[in-house]
Amino acid sequence: MMKIIFINASPRKNCNTAQLLQQAQQGAQAAGAQTEYVNLFDLKFTGCRSCLACKRQGMQRCKCYWPDDLSPWIDKILHAQGVIIGTPVYMGGPTAHFHALYERLGFCVLSYDDRSSYLDRKVNVGLIYTMNAPQSYYEAAMRPAFVPIENGLKHLLKGEVLTYACCDTFQVPDYSKYNMGIFDPVHKAQVHQTQFPQDLQAAYAMGEKLAKLN
Ligand SMILES: Cc1cc2nc3c(=O)[nH]c(=O)nc-3n(C[C@H](O)[C@H](O)[C@H](O)COP(=O)(O)O)c2cc1C
């Protein structure tokens, strides 16, 4: 059976990124996939510790050996047909938790003999980014920061990489309580009411689409 793993790389479990991921999960389920969802911030883990067990002769490949909460999820991803990861943009890139996952997942399938992927099957990937920046800024200035990660995942997991950017997000429900003078709360509320429902639909469609890829 088609299995898709959903990973929330935002510390907030019910905000923009999580809501989009939950829609994607519903889309995948509607298309018949079996799904599992995890909040990365509930797991105790770090980035790659360079133990190099995954490169040791005689060791099984495509496995992260570091004994912490993330390794079982790396196993699940590498045995699934797809993974959808949602991350907010923090300081111009994905969150540190996203990046730690990327290091661990990517490195344990990377061959140091010829830079190919050890993986003998494909795992399709969906990436959902959320950010304060408007779409035009994302396209011009931010997308380039994500392209190497997208290309890395395409090469190492051998599947398709679908991306969706949800821009100009509603960061807090009441802007008047914060020092956030660079944002226009009226504009933010408007985007939340008009654009965000479309973002949710797009996320649902991504889940459906990923579940239909082989
Ligand atoms: C530490 C931190 C750094 C951020 N850096 C950026 C940034 O560089 N660019 C941007 O557009 N938004 C940035 N944001 C805003 C978040 O990306 C945005 O509010 C996102 O939608 C939050 O996702 P969430 O609601 O799922 O937590 C930042 C937020 C935080 C907390």
PDB file of C-alpha atoms and ligand atoms in Angstrom:
ATOM      1  CA  MET A   1       0.000   0.000   0.000  1.00  0.00           C
ATOM      2  CA  MET A   2       1.064   3.543  -0.795  1.00  0.00           C
ATOM      3  CA  LYS A   3       2.496   5.150   2.324  1.00  0.00           C
ATOM      4  CA  ILE A   4       3.245   8.831   2.798  1.00  0.00           C
ATOM      5  CA  ILE A   5       4.972  10.390   5.796  1.00  0.00           C
ATOM      6  CA  PHE A   6       4.130  13.951   6.885  1.00  0.00           C
ATOM      7  CA  ILE A   7       6.680  15.997   8.777  1.00  0.00           C
ATOM      8  CA  ASN A   8       6.027  19.302  10.484  1.00  0.00           C
ATOM      9  CA  ALA A   9       9.292  21.203  10.826  1.00  0.00           C
ATOM     10  CA  SER A  10       7.584  24.154  12.527  1.00  0.00           C
ATOM     11  CA  PRO A  11       7.671  24.399  16.321  1.00  0.00           C
ATOM     12  CA  ARG A  12       4.024  25.463  16.185  1.00  0.00           C
ATOM     13  CA  LYS A  13       1.736  22.467  15.985  1.00  0.00           C
ATOM     14  CA  ASN A  14      -1.423  24.173  14.756  1.00  0.00           C
ATOM     15  CA  CYS A  15      -0.331  27.202  12.793  1.00  0.00           C
ATOM     16  CA  ASN A  16       0.239  27.885   9.100  1.00  0.00           C
ATOM     17  CA  THR A  17       2.643  25.054   8.279  1.00  0.00           C
ATOM     18  CA  ALA A  18       0.766  22.445  10.319  1.00  0.00           C
ATOM     19  CA  GLN A  19      -2.598  23.399   8.827  1.00  0.00           C
ATOM     20  CA  LEU A  20      -1.218  23.051   5.305  1.00  0.00           C
ATOM     21  CA  LEU A  21       0.363  19.716   6.149  1.00  0.00           C
ATOM     22  CA  GLN A  22      -2.867  18.434   7.647  1.00  0.00           C
ATOM     23  CA  GLN A  23      -4.665  19.350   4.430  1.00  0.00           C
ATOM     24  CA  ALA A  24      -1.981  17.579   2.395  1.00  0.00           C
ATOM     25  CA  GLN A  25      -2.456  14.549   4.628  1.00  0.00           C
ATOM     26  CA  GLN A  26      -6.198  14.599   3.990  1.00  0.00           C
ATOM     27  CA  GLY A  27      -5.590  14.838   0.250  1.00  0.00           C
ATOM     28  CA  ALA A  28      -3.252  11.847   0.370  1.00  0.00           C
ATOM     29  CA  GLN A  29      -5.708   9.832   2.439  1.00  0.00           C
ATOM     30  CA  ALA A  30      -8.545  10.675   0.055  1.00  0.00           C
ATOM     31  CA  ALA A  31      -6.368   9.313  -2.760  1.00  0.00           C
ATOM     32  CA  GLY A  32      -5.991   6.051  -0.826  1.00  0.00           C
ATOM     33  CA  ALA A  33      -2.613   6.493   0.859  1.00  0.00           C
ATOM     34  CA  GLN A  34      -1.765   5.320   4.325  1.00  0.00           C
ATOM     35  CA  THR A  35      -0.225   8.210   6.260  1.00  0.00           C
ATOM     36  CA  GLU A  36       1.786   9.034   9.360  1.00  0.00           C
ATOM     37  CA  TYR A  37       2.354  12.527  10.756  1.00  0.00           C
ATOM     38  CA  VAL A  38       5.046  13.760  13.112  1.00  0.00           C
ATOM     39  CA  ASN A  39       5.967  17.051  14.716  1.00  0.00           C
ATOM     40  CA  LEU A  40       9.752  17.233  14.432  1.00  0.00           C
ATOM     41  CA  PHE A  41       9.897  19.460  17.507  1.00  0.00           C
ATOM     42  CA  ASP A  42       8.511  16.580  19.614  1.00  0.00           C
ATOM     43  CA  LEU A  43      11.576  14.503  18.788  1.00  0.00           C
ATOM     44  CA  LYS A  44      14.953  14.739  20.498  1.00  0.00           C
ATOM     45  CA  PHE A  45      17.663  14.787  17.853  1.00  0.00           C
ATOM     46  CA  THR A  46      20.514  16.767  16.364  1.00  0.00           C
ATOM     47  CA  GLY A  47      21.993  17.117  12.908  1.00  0.00           C
ATOM     48  CA  CYS A  48      24.445  14.536  11.608  1.00  0.00           C
ATOM     49  CA  ARG A  49      27.049  13.571  14.242  1.00  0.00           C
ATOM     50  CA  SER A  50      29.507  12.339  11.610  1.00  0.00           C
ATOM     51  CA  CYS A  51      29.755   8.897  13.236  1.00  0.00           C
ATOM     52  CA  LEU A  52      30.123   7.600   9.653  1.00  0.00           C
ATOM     53  CA  ALA A  53      28.498   4.275  10.563  1.00  0.00           C
ATOM     54  CA  CYS A  54      26.446   4.623   7.362  1.00  0.00           C
ATOM     55  CA  LYS A  55      29.705   4.594   5.375  1.00  0.00           C
ATOM     56  CA  ARG A  56      31.380   1.709   7.268  1.00  0.00           C
ATOM     57  CA  GLN A  57      32.141  -1.401   5.273  1.00  0.00           C
ATOM     58  CA  GLY A  58      29.773  -4.233   6.104  1.00  0.00           C
ATOM     59  CA  MET A  59      27.036  -1.934   7.418  1.00  0.00           C
ATOM     60  CA  GLN A  60      23.575  -1.926   5.885  1.00  0.00           C
ATOM     61  CA  ARG A  61      23.093   1.079   3.642  1.00  0.00           C
ATOM     62  CA  CYS A  62      20.321   3.700   3.681  1.00  0.00           C
ATOM     63  CA  LYS A  63      20.175   3.714   7.427  1.00  0.00           C
ATOM     64  CA  CYS A  64      21.053   6.312  10.033  1.00  0.00           C
ATOM     65  CA  TYR A  65      22.642   4.536  12.970  1.00  0.00           C
ATOM     66  CA  TRP A  66      22.637   7.346  15.519  1.00  0.00           C
ATOM     67  CA  PRO A  67      20.406   6.140  18.384  1.00  0.00           C
ATOM     68  CA  ASP A  68      17.974   8.984  18.850  1.00  0.00           C
ATOM     69  CA  ASP A  69      14.346   9.833  18.063  1.00  0.00           C
ATOM     70  CA  LEU A  70      14.980  10.767  14.428  1.00  0.00           C
ATOM     71  CA  SER A  71      16.516   7.541  13.092  1.00  0.00           C
ATOM     72  CA  PRO A  72      13.235   5.553  13.192  1.00  0.00           C
ATOM     73  CA  TRP A  73      11.607   8.336  11.155  1.00  0.00           C
ATOM     74  CA  ILE A  74      14.431   8.249   8.608  1.00  0.00           C
ATOM     75  CA  ASP A  75      13.710   4.511   8.289  1.00  0.00           C
ATOM     76  CA  LYS A  76      10.014   5.218   7.796  1.00  0.00           C
ATOM     77  CA  ILE A  77      10.716   7.830   5.112  1.00  0.00           C
ATOM     78  CA  LEU A  78      13.135   5.577   3.234  1.00  0.00           C
ATOM     79  CA  HIS A  79      10.575   2.740   3.226  1.00  0.00           C
ATOM     80  CA  ALA A  80       7.629   4.948   2.212  1.00  0.00           C
ATOM     81  CA  GLN A  81       6.563   5.994  -1.271  1.00  0.00           C
ATOM     82  CA  GLY A  82       6.497   9.644  -0.344  1.00  0.00           C
ATOM     83  CA  VAL A  83       7.259  12.270   2.271  1.00  0.00           C
ATOM     84  CA  ILE A  84       5.790  15.739   2.615  1.00  0.00           C
ATOM     85  CA  ILE A  85       7.765  18.129   4.782  1.00  0.00           C
ATOM     86  CA  GLY A  86       6.474  21.526   5.817  1.00  0.00           C
ATOM     87  CA  THR A  87       8.801  24.201   7.112  1.00  0.00           C
ATOM     88  CA  PRO A  88       8.463  27.872   7.911  1.00  0.00           C
ATOM     89  CA  VAL A  89      11.210  30.104   6.572  1.00  0.00           C
ATOM     90  CA  TYR A  90      13.499  31.167   9.402  1.00  0.00           C
ATOM     91  CA  MET A  91      16.175  33.734   8.592  1.00  0.00           C
ATOM     92  CA  GLY A  92      15.945  33.110   4.875  1.00  0.00           C
ATOM     93  CA  GLY A  93      16.010  29.304   4.909  1.00  0.00           C
ATOM     94  CA  PRO A  94      14.217  26.282   6.339  1.00  0.00           C
ATOM     95  CA  THR A  95      14.187  25.771  10.121  1.00  0.00           C
ATOM     96  CA  ALA A  96      17.210  24.282  11.884  1.00  0.00           C
ATOM     97  CA  HIS A  97      15.148  21.136  12.582  1.00  0.00           C
ATOM     98  CA  PHE A  98      14.382  20.766   8.876  1.00  0.00           C
ATOM     99  CA  HIS A  99      18.046  21.138   8.096  1.00  0.00           C
ATOM    100  CA  ALA A 100      19.092  18.595  10.708  1.00  0.00           C
ATOM    101  CA  LEU A 101      16.633  16.119   9.153  1.00  0.00           C
ATOM    102  CA  TYR A 102      17.992  16.879   5.684  1.00  0.00           C
ATOM    103  CA  GLU A 103      21.570  16.219   6.809  1.00  0.00           C
ATOM    104  CA  ARG A 104      20.678  12.893   8.370  1.00  0.00           C
ATOM    105  CA  LEU A 105      18.310  11.683   5.640  1.00  0.00           C
ATOM    106  CA  GLY A 106      20.500  12.825   2.771  1.00  0.00           C
ATOM    107  CA  PHE A 107      23.868  11.737   4.123  1.00  0.00           C
ATOM    108  CA  CYS A 108      22.886   8.169   4.956  1.00  0.00           C
ATOM    109  CA  VAL A 109      21.855   7.500   1.338  1.00  0.00           C
ATOM    110  CA  LEU A 110      24.792   9.339  -0.236  1.00  0.00           C
ATOM    111  CA  SER A 111      27.558   7.143  -1.639  1.00  0.00           C
ATOM    112  CA  TYR A 112      31.059   8.410  -0.901  1.00  0.00           C
ATOM    113  CA  ASP A 113      32.329   6.101  -3.642  1.00  0.00           C
ATOM    114  CA  ASP A 114      30.730   7.907  -6.548  1.00  0.00           C
ATOM    115  CA  ARG A 115      28.334  10.524  -5.117  1.00  0.00           C
ATOM    116  CA  SER A 116      25.334   8.482  -6.292  1.00  0.00           C
ATOM    117  CA  SER A 117      22.416   7.489  -4.099  1.00  0.00           C
ATOM    118  CA  TYR A 118      22.477   4.135  -2.323  1.00  0.00           C
ATOM    119  CA  LEU A 119      18.702   4.021  -2.542  1.00  0.00           C
ATOM    120  CA  ASP A 120      17.417   1.377  -4.960  1.00  0.00           C
ATOM    121  CA  ARG A 121      13.887   2.769  -5.079  1.00  0.00           C
ATOM    122  CA  LYS A 122      12.353   6.206  -5.131  1.00  0.00           C
ATOM    123  CA  VAL A 123      10.703   8.310  -2.490  1.00  0.00           C
ATOM    124  CA  ASN A 124       8.692  11.212  -3.880  1.00  0.00           C
ATOM    125  CA  VAL A 125       8.972  14.449  -1.945  1.00  0.00           C
ATOM    126  CA  GLY A 126       6.626  17.345  -1.298  1.00  0.00           C
ATOM    127  CA  LEU A 127       7.990  20.514   0.272  1.00  0.00           C
ATOM    128  CA  ILE A 128       5.699  23.147   1.735  1.00  0.00           C
ATOM    129  CA  TYR A 129       7.304  26.435   2.735  1.00  0.00           C
ATOM    130  CA  THR A 130       5.522  29.123   4.712  1.00  0.00           C
ATOM    131  CA  MET A 131       6.830  32.648   5.193  1.00  0.00           C
ATOM    132  CA  ASN A 132       6.062  36.270   5.875  1.00  0.00           C
ATOM    133  CA  ALA A 133       7.573  37.342   2.593  1.00  0.00           C
ATOM    134  CA  PRO A 134       5.241  38.014  -0.331  1.00  0.00           C
ATOM    135  CA  GLN A 135       5.292  35.689  -3.345  1.00  0.00           C
ATOM    136  CA  SER A 136       7.393  38.080  -5.466  1.00  0.00           C
ATOM    137  CA  TYR A 137      10.150  38.222  -2.843  1.00  0.00           C
ATOM    138  CA  TYR A 138      10.062  34.453  -2.435  1.00  0.00           C
ATOM    139  CA  GLU A 139      10.501  33.940  -6.182  1.00  0.00           C
ATOM    140  CA  ALA A 140      13.260  36.520  -6.551  1.00  0.00           C
ATOM    141  CA  ALA A 141      15.289  36.185  -3.392  1.00  0.00           C
ATOM    142  CA  MET A 142      14.309  33.107  -1.411  1.00  0.00           C
ATOM    143  CA  ARG A 143      13.692  30.366  -3.923  1.00  0.00           C
ATOM    144  CA  PRO A 144      17.417  30.262  -4.807  1.00  0.00           C
ATOM    145  CA  ALA A 145      18.183  29.294  -1.200  1.00  0.00           C
ATOM    146  CA  PHE A 146      15.886  26.262  -1.498  1.00  0.00           C
ATOM    147  CA  VAL A 147      16.909  25.016  -4.932  1.00  0.00           C
ATOM    148  CA  PRO A 148      20.061  23.189  -3.727  1.00  0.00           C
ATOM    149  CA  ILE A 149      17.998  21.329  -1.111  1.00  0.00           C
ATOM    150  CA  GLU A 150      15.316  20.460  -3.676  1.00  0.00           C
ATOM    151  CA  ASN A 151      17.974  19.225  -6.112  1.00  0.00           C
ATOM    152  CA  GLY A 152      19.717  17.284  -3.355  1.00  0.00           C
ATOM    153  CA  LEU A 153      16.487  15.518  -2.420  1.00  0.00           C
ATOM    154  CA  LYS A 154      15.711  14.773  -6.066  1.00  0.00           C
ATOM    155  CA  HIS A 155      19.134  13.217  -6.560  1.00  0.00           C
ATOM    156  CA  LEU A 156      19.277  11.289  -3.290  1.00  0.00           C
ATOM    157  CA  LEU A 157      15.670  10.092  -2.979  1.00  0.00           C
ATOM    158  CA  LYS A 158      15.333   9.556  -6.746  1.00  0.00           C
ATOM    159  CA  GLY A 159      11.717  10.676  -6.971  1.00  0.00           C
ATOM    160  CA  GLU A 160       9.891  13.807  -7.914  1.00  0.00           C
ATOM    161  CA  VAL A 161      10.112  16.894  -5.752  1.00  0.00           C
ATOM    162  CA  LEU A 162       6.964  19.003  -5.613  1.00  0.00           C
ATOM    163  CA  THR A 163       7.105  22.388  -3.917  1.00  0.00           C
ATOM    164  CA  TYR A 164       4.559  24.885  -2.699  1.00  0.00           C
ATOM    165  CA  ALA A 165       5.202  28.277  -1.150  1.00  0.00           C
ATOM    166  CA  CYS A 166       2.595  29.796   1.119  1.00  0.00           C
ATOM    167  CA  CYS A 167       3.499  33.480   1.365  1.00  0.00           C
ATOM    168  CA  ASP A 168       2.535  36.495   3.450  1.00  0.00           C
ATOM    169  CA  THR A 169       1.315  34.302   6.313  1.00  0.00           C
ATOM    170  CA  PHE A 170      -0.676  35.392   9.337  1.00  0.00           C
ATOM    171  CA  GLN A 171       2.041  35.115  11.959  1.00  0.00           C
ATOM    172  CA  VAL A 172      -0.016  36.075  15.002  1.00  0.00           C
ATOM    173  CA  PRO A 173      -3.773  36.374  15.502  1.00  0.00           C
ATOM    174  CA  ASP A 174      -3.521  39.861  17.015  1.00  0.00           C
ATOM    175  CA  TYR A 175      -0.775  42.114  15.629  1.00  0.00           C
ATOM    176  CA  SER A 176      -1.697  44.928  18.051  1.00  0.00           C
ATOM    177  CA  LYS A 177      -0.144  42.944  20.928  1.00  0.00           C
ATOM    178  CA  TYR A 178       3.327  42.753  19.367  1.00  0.00           C
ATOM    179  CA  ASN A 179       6.095  45.026  18.184  1.00  0.00           C
ATOM    180  CA  MET A 180       5.654  44.103  14.535  1.00  0.00           C
ATOM    181  CA  GLY A 181       5.457  47.481  12.897  1.00  0.00           C
ATOM    182  CA  ILE A 182       6.741  46.330   9.510  1.00  0.00           C
ATOM    183  CA  PHE A 183       3.525  44.368   8.915  1.00  0.00           C
ATOM    184  CA  ASP A 184       0.174  45.875   7.997  1.00  0.00           C
ATOM    185  CA  PRO A 185      -2.361  43.926  10.087  1.00  0.00           C
ATOM    186  CA  VAL A 186      -5.235  44.803   7.757  1.00  0.00           C
ATOM    187  CA  HIS A 187      -3.335  43.444   4.782  1.00  0.00           C
ATOM    188  CA  LYS A 188      -2.302  40.349   6.757  1.00  0.00           C
ATOM    189  CA  ALA A 189      -5.896  39.620   7.790  1.00  0.00           C
ATOM    190  CA  GLN A 190      -7.041  40.082   4.217  1.00  0.00           C
ATOM    191  CA  VAL A 191      -4.448  37.669   2.840  1.00  0.00           C
ATOM    192  CA  HIS A 192      -5.401  35.199   5.552  1.00  0.00           C
ATOM    193  CA  GLN A 193      -9.056  35.395   4.563  1.00  0.00           C
ATOM    194  CA  THR A 194      -8.639  35.309   0.812  1.00  0.00           C
ATOM    195  CA  GLN A 195      -5.329  33.641  -0.061  1.00  0.00           C
ATOM    196  CA  PHE A 196      -4.781  31.159   2.775  1.00  0.00           C
ATOM    197  CA  PRO A 197      -7.888  29.056   1.933  1.00  0.00           C
ATOM    198  CA  GLN A 198      -6.431  28.687  -1.569  1.00  0.00           C
ATOM    199  CA  ASP A 199      -3.093  27.660  -0.062  1.00  0.00           C
ATOM    200  CA  LEU A 200      -4.914  24.988   1.946  1.00  0.00           C
ATOM    201  CA  GLN A 201      -6.523  23.713  -1.250  1.00  0.00           C
ATOM    202  CA  ALA A 202      -3.162  23.651  -3.007  1.00  0.00           C
ATOM    203  CA  ALA A 203      -1.697  21.656  -0.118  1.00  0.00           C
ATOM    204  CA  TYR A 204      -4.584  19.180  -0.339  1.00  0.00           C
ATOM    205  CA  ALA A 205      -3.920  18.850  -4.072  1.00  0.00           C
ATOM    206  CA  MET A 206      -0.225  18.221  -3.410  1.00  0.00           C
ATOM    207  CA  GLY A 207      -1.094  15.377  -1.025  1.00  0.00           C
ATOM    208  CA  GLU A 208      -3.475  13.893  -3.579  1.00  0.00           C
ATOM    209  CA  LYS A 209      -0.930  14.223  -6.367  1.00  0.00           C
ATOM    210  CA  LEU A 210       1.906  12.668  -4.403  1.00  0.00           C
ATOM    211  CA  ALA A 211      -0.320   9.732  -3.480  1.00  0.00           C
ATOM    212  CA  LYS A 212      -1.023   9.117  -7.151  1.00  0.00           C
ATOM    213  CA  LEU A 213       2.617   9.151  -8.312  1.00  0.00           C
ATOM    214  CA  ASN A 214       4.390   5.855  -8.482  1.00  0.00           C
TER     215      ASN A 214
HETATM  216  C1  LIG B   1      12.849  32.904  14.087  1.00  0.00           C
HETATM  217  C2  LIG B   1      11.987  33.320  12.944  1.00  0.00           C
HETATM  218  C3  LIG B   1      12.585  33.723  11.753  1.00  0.00           C
HETATM  219  C4  LIG B   1      11.811  34.067  10.642  1.00  0.00           C
HETATM  220  N1  LIG B   1      12.443  34.430   9.483  1.00  0.00           N
HETATM  221  C5  LIG B   1      11.705  34.700   8.377  1.00  0.00           C
HETATM  222  C6  LIG B   1      12.340  35.040   7.148  1.00  0.00           C
HETATM  223  O1  LIG B   1      13.550  35.099   7.030  1.00  0.00           O
HETATM  224  N2  LIG B   1      11.546  35.317   6.079  1.00  0.00           N
HETATM  225  C7  LIG B   1      10.168  35.243   6.146  1.00  0.00           C
HETATM  226  O2  LIG B   1       9.514  35.492   5.131  1.00  0.00           O
HETATM  227  N3  LIG B   1       9.540  34.924   7.297  1.00  0.00           N
HETATM  228  C8  LIG B   1      10.275  34.625   8.411  1.00  0.00           C
HETATM  229  N4  LIG B   1       9.645  34.269   9.592  1.00  0.00           N
HETATM  230  C9  LIG B   1       8.165  34.143   9.612  1.00  0.00           C
HETATM  231  C10 LIG B   1       7.664  32.712   9.443  1.00  0.00           C
HETATM  232  O3  LIG B   1       8.330  32.043   8.401  1.00  0.00           O
HETATM  233  C11 LIG B   1       6.174  32.689   9.109  1.00  0.00           C
HETATM  234  O4  LIG B   1       5.446  33.414  10.070  1.00  0.00           O
HETATM  235  C12 LIG B   1       5.673  31.260   9.029  1.00  0.00           C
HETATM  236  O5  LIG B   1       4.487  31.210   8.285  1.00  0.00           O
HETATM  237  C13 LIG B   1       5.441  30.643  10.405  1.00  0.00           C
HETATM  238  O6  LIG B   1       4.997  29.322  10.262  1.00  0.00           O
HETATM  239  P1  LIG B   1       4.068  28.657  11.375  1.00  0.00           P
HETATM  240  O7  LIG B   1       2.848  29.512  11.462  1.00  0.00           O
HETATM  241  O8  LIG B   1       3.771  27.286  10.863  1.00  0.00           O
HETATM  242  O9  LIG B   1       4.851  28.613  12.640  1.00  0.00           O
HETATM  243  C14 LIG B   1      10.387  33.977  10.725  1.00  0.00           C
HETATM  244  C15 LIG B   1       9.787  33.584  11.938  1.00  0.00           C
HETATM  245  C16 LIG B   1      10.567  33.276  13.040  1.00  0.00           C
HETATM  246  C17 LIG B   1       9.910  32.855  14.339  1.00  0.00           C
END
